[in-house]
């Protein structure tokens, strides 16, 4: 199965990132409502955490995502991936790391790592691919000022 | 970027599936609480729908997932992927199709397609990879009777 | 404080309703993602189920809620209450019953009962109070045609 | 029906509380995934926030809720109420205030207020009533050491 190949490529890139590229971090804590009957955080929660990471990324780059939408641009998720390494339990603190993987006027890719707060062990990693649309859901391009701030 | 390659491989497999492999279907409808301020279903919801699909898959194979857990086996998600093609809106009906992609005593892969109810157009596709654990979260193998039923 | 009064009215009316008033029903099933580490459906899920009930209520009255919003009217929740009697478990089927408790051009009150599918035992009951707003979030009144359909 | 009475007591007590009783606070921020197509936080989210408040309340009283469960006691929600005063939007900061309304070995009532971060205006208020169960979901009583810490 070829899928493993992509995962590998993806993982390599992540590993590379850690050496050379900057990332934004935000701390979170597992909510009771995010657990399921297995006693760990549900797989869907990670995609909400990735989104919290994106929000924080944009904020730290001085272009809050709500301002991007207020200007009529939407970063619509067209692909989402998560690899789960270790479970997260209720009330456990962890850190969301966000990397800007790629940005063009038409496409943005964010990569993510979740690490636990204490030993910084990898809990999960993933990515989301976004296209840019306007408020009518038509594909468009990010204006240079927004694009530049995101990649600063 | 190599990730696209894997996506392509994945998509090809899906396309192949449609020609030759059986799948299980279940109809769903977008809840108001599943929309976000973009006016469409939120990206995390698709992973909940995939899970509904898995539940239905196991039920139709006469091995309800709750029975699998009752016997002490857990299909833990270790990888999840979704490709979003078209948005889904509040109150829109759609169909979740579930394919058994691969099964071994240690690993199960499900693939999914979401299609709209009317024209059967592809809305999203994805997959989840699962390992098998016991109730102590230790990796183990599925007993033959469960495995056989799932792949029937 | 008047809220207590409404709670009381609500309770009496519920009791009354069961004897004489019509209600709308829809069947649901507990999703894995709706459970928490207690092994039962999380308390927030009931409010999503109440909403599914409202959607179904409006549909059965031939005024789908999406059409109400399409005409520029929003039934905004200003109060929500749930009393939990029995737990619900993963994959358990249940029925959501919706009663139109009260309707004026400015306010709508829905009451709900969740009963299990087999013995129709009461699992939970509750209500939601809604005001009417336009698309600018300004308080307004429901036009007679919508109001009449809802209370048919 | 006695519920109405409790609502009334609740309301009076809330008002009283503000003047004289201590509360625990925690700051939160509205996630994108918590909004719905009305462009505001969905009504169910408030119940998740109340729960975050309870977690924080117990932590600040030096009896983390996870420790309570680890000792075999569960504070099961049997009633939940929320009154929504003002909408909350994506990325908006707010404060959850938690009051211990009542505690006996068999029952705990928490009251909540959500206020916005800047002007401390009331966004929502509510309460949850909990009974105590053991790990077999049987009703039981809180041991004195846990009870005393909670009400400290």
GROMACS .gro file of C-alpha atoms in nm, chain D residues 4-139:
model
  136
  460UNK     CA    1  -3.930   2.545   3.991
  461UNK     CA    2  -3.847   2.611   4.349
  462UNK     CA    3  -3.487   2.526   4.293
  463UNK     CA    4  -3.474   2.755   3.991
  464UNK     CA    5  -3.602   3.034   4.207
  465UNK     CA    6  -3.359   2.960   4.486
  466UNK     CA    7  -3.087   2.935   4.231
  467UNK     CA    8  -3.163   3.276   4.089
  468UNK     CA    9  -3.182   3.442   4.424
  469UNK     CA   10  -2.867   3.279   4.538
  470UNK     CA   11  -2.683   3.385   4.223
  471UNK     CA   12  -2.775   3.741   4.291
  472UNK     CA   13  -2.669   3.699   4.653
  473UNK     CA   14  -2.350   3.528   4.554
  474UNK     CA   15  -2.222   3.812   4.356
  475UNK     CA   16  -2.224   4.026   4.660
  476UNK     CA   17  -2.078   3.794   4.915
  477UNK     CA   18  -1.964   3.457   4.798
  478UNK     CA   19  -1.635   3.349   4.651
  479UNK     CA   20  -1.608   3.198   4.308
  480UNK     CA   21  -1.345   3.042   4.089
  481UNK     CA   22  -1.264   3.188   3.749
  482UNK     CA   23  -1.109   3.057   3.432
  483UNK     CA   24  -1.062   3.232   3.100
  484UNK     CA   25  -1.161   3.073   2.771
  485UNK     CA   26  -1.179   3.174   2.408
  486UNK     CA   27  -1.440   3.074   2.150
  487UNK     CA   28  -1.310   2.810   1.908
  488UNK     CA   29  -1.403   2.820   1.540
  489UNK     CA   30  -1.548   2.472   1.577
  490UNK     CA   31  -1.780   2.602   1.850
  491UNK     CA   32  -1.959   2.844   1.617
  492UNK     CA   33  -2.257   2.750   1.403
  493UNK     CA   34  -2.403   2.897   1.087
  494UNK     CA   35  -2.567   3.177   1.287
  495UNK     CA   36  -2.210   3.300   1.332
  496UNK     CA   37  -2.213   3.262   1.710
  497UNK     CA   38  -2.118   2.996   1.963
  498UNK     CA   39  -2.364   2.707   1.958
  499UNK     CA   40  -2.589   2.660   2.263
  500UNK     CA   41  -2.434   2.321   2.349
  501UNK     CA   42  -2.088   2.474   2.391
  502UNK     CA   43  -2.192   2.653   2.709
  503UNK     CA   44  -2.241   2.318   2.880
  504UNK     CA   45  -1.887   2.219   2.785
  505UNK     CA   46  -1.766   2.548   2.927
  506UNK     CA   47  -1.958   2.491   3.250
  507UNK     CA   48  -1.773   2.159   3.274
  508UNK     CA   49  -1.438   2.329   3.221
  509UNK     CA   50  -1.539   2.557   3.505
  510UNK     CA   51  -1.617   2.262   3.735
  511UNK     CA   52  -1.281   2.108   3.653
  512UNK     CA   53  -1.109   2.432   3.741
  513UNK     CA   54  -1.316   2.472   4.056
  514UNK     CA   55  -1.208   2.133   4.187
  515UNK     CA   56  -0.847   2.195   4.089
  516UNK     CA   57  -0.836   2.523   4.279
  517UNK     CA   58  -0.983   2.346   4.582
  518UNK     CA   59  -0.696   2.096   4.564
  519UNK     CA   60  -0.917   1.806   4.475
  520UNK     CA   61  -0.881   1.768   4.096
  521UNK     CA   62  -1.190   1.603   3.951
  522UNK     CA   63  -0.977   1.328   3.797
  523UNK     CA   64  -0.866   1.234   4.147
  524UNK     CA   65  -1.227   1.216   4.259
  525UNK     CA   66  -1.296   0.969   3.976
  526UNK     CA   67  -0.972   0.785   4.052
  527UNK     CA   68  -1.109   0.728   4.402
  528UNK     CA   69  -1.423   0.580   4.249
  529UNK     CA   70  -1.668   0.871   4.282
  530UNK     CA   71  -1.852   1.031   3.991
  531UNK     CA   72  -2.042   1.359   3.991
  532UNK     CA   73  -2.313   1.268   3.743
  533UNK     CA   74  -2.511   1.553   3.588
  534UNK     CA   75  -2.883   1.510   3.654
  535UNK     CA   76  -2.995   1.860   3.560
  536UNK     CA   77  -2.843   2.133   3.344
  537UNK     CA   78  -2.970   2.480   3.271
  538UNK     CA   79  -2.839   2.777   3.076
  539UNK     CA   80  -2.979   3.124   3.014
  540UNK     CA   81  -2.818   3.295   2.715
  541UNK     CA   82  -2.803   3.674   2.740
  542UNK     CA   83  -2.557   3.783   2.472
  543UNK     CA   84  -2.400   3.593   2.185
  544UNK     CA   85  -2.033   3.493   2.184
  545UNK     CA   86  -1.834   3.509   1.861
  546UNK     CA   87  -1.532   3.322   1.727
  547UNK     CA   88  -1.208   3.418   1.898
  548UNK     CA   89  -1.386   3.616   2.169
  549UNK     CA   90  -1.238   3.587   2.515
  550UNK     CA   91  -1.466   3.530   2.811
  551UNK     CA   92  -1.450   3.428   3.173
  552UNK     CA   93  -1.626   3.132   3.332
  553UNK     CA   94  -1.717   3.190   3.697
  554UNK     CA   95  -1.808   2.893   3.909
  555UNK     CA   96  -1.996   2.907   4.236
  556UNK     CA   97  -2.051   2.616   4.471
  557UNK     CA   98  -2.422   2.654   4.516
  558UNK     CA   99  -2.491   2.361   4.746
  559UNK     CA  100  -2.313   2.050   4.862
  560UNK     CA  101  -2.432   1.750   5.061
  561UNK     CA  102  -2.280   1.400   5.061
  562UNK     CA  103  -2.539   1.302   4.796
  563UNK     CA  104  -2.573   1.612   4.582
  564UNK     CA  105  -2.364   1.897   4.447
  565UNK     CA  106  -2.497   2.207   4.272
  566UNK     CA  107  -2.267   2.436   4.079
  567UNK     CA  108  -2.381   2.771   3.941
  568UNK     CA  109  -2.203   2.949   3.656
  569UNK     CA  110  -2.172   3.288   3.501
  570UNK     CA  111  -2.003   3.368   3.175
  571UNK     CA  112  -1.887   3.728   3.145
  572UNK     CA  113  -1.694   3.891   2.865
  573UNK     CA  114  -1.335   3.970   2.933
  574UNK     CA  115  -1.338   4.345   2.886
  575UNK     CA  116  -1.644   4.496   3.051
  576UNK     CA  117  -1.738   4.187   3.255
  577UNK     CA  118  -2.088   4.198   3.108
  578UNK     CA  119  -2.303   3.893   3.169
  579UNK     CA  120  -2.312   3.665   2.864
  580UNK     CA  121  -2.485   3.363   3.017
  581UNK     CA  122  -2.567   3.203   3.347
  582UNK     CA  123  -2.670   2.855   3.448
  583UNK     CA  124  -2.636   2.567   3.683
  584UNK     CA  125  -2.578   2.193   3.694
  585UNK     CA  126  -2.705   1.952   3.957
  586UNK     CA  127  -2.500   1.640   4.026
  587UNK     CA  128  -2.561   1.323   4.218
  588UNK     CA  129  -2.280   1.102   4.341
  589UNK     CA  130  -2.231   0.750   4.207
  590UNK     CA  131  -1.964   0.483   4.233
  591UNK     CA  132  -1.794   0.316   3.938
  592UNK     CA  133  -2.088   0.077   3.902
  593UNK     CA  134  -2.316   0.377   3.853
  594UNK     CA  135  -2.484   0.313   4.189
  595UNK     CA  136  -2.590   0.615   4.391
   0.00000   0.00000   0.00000
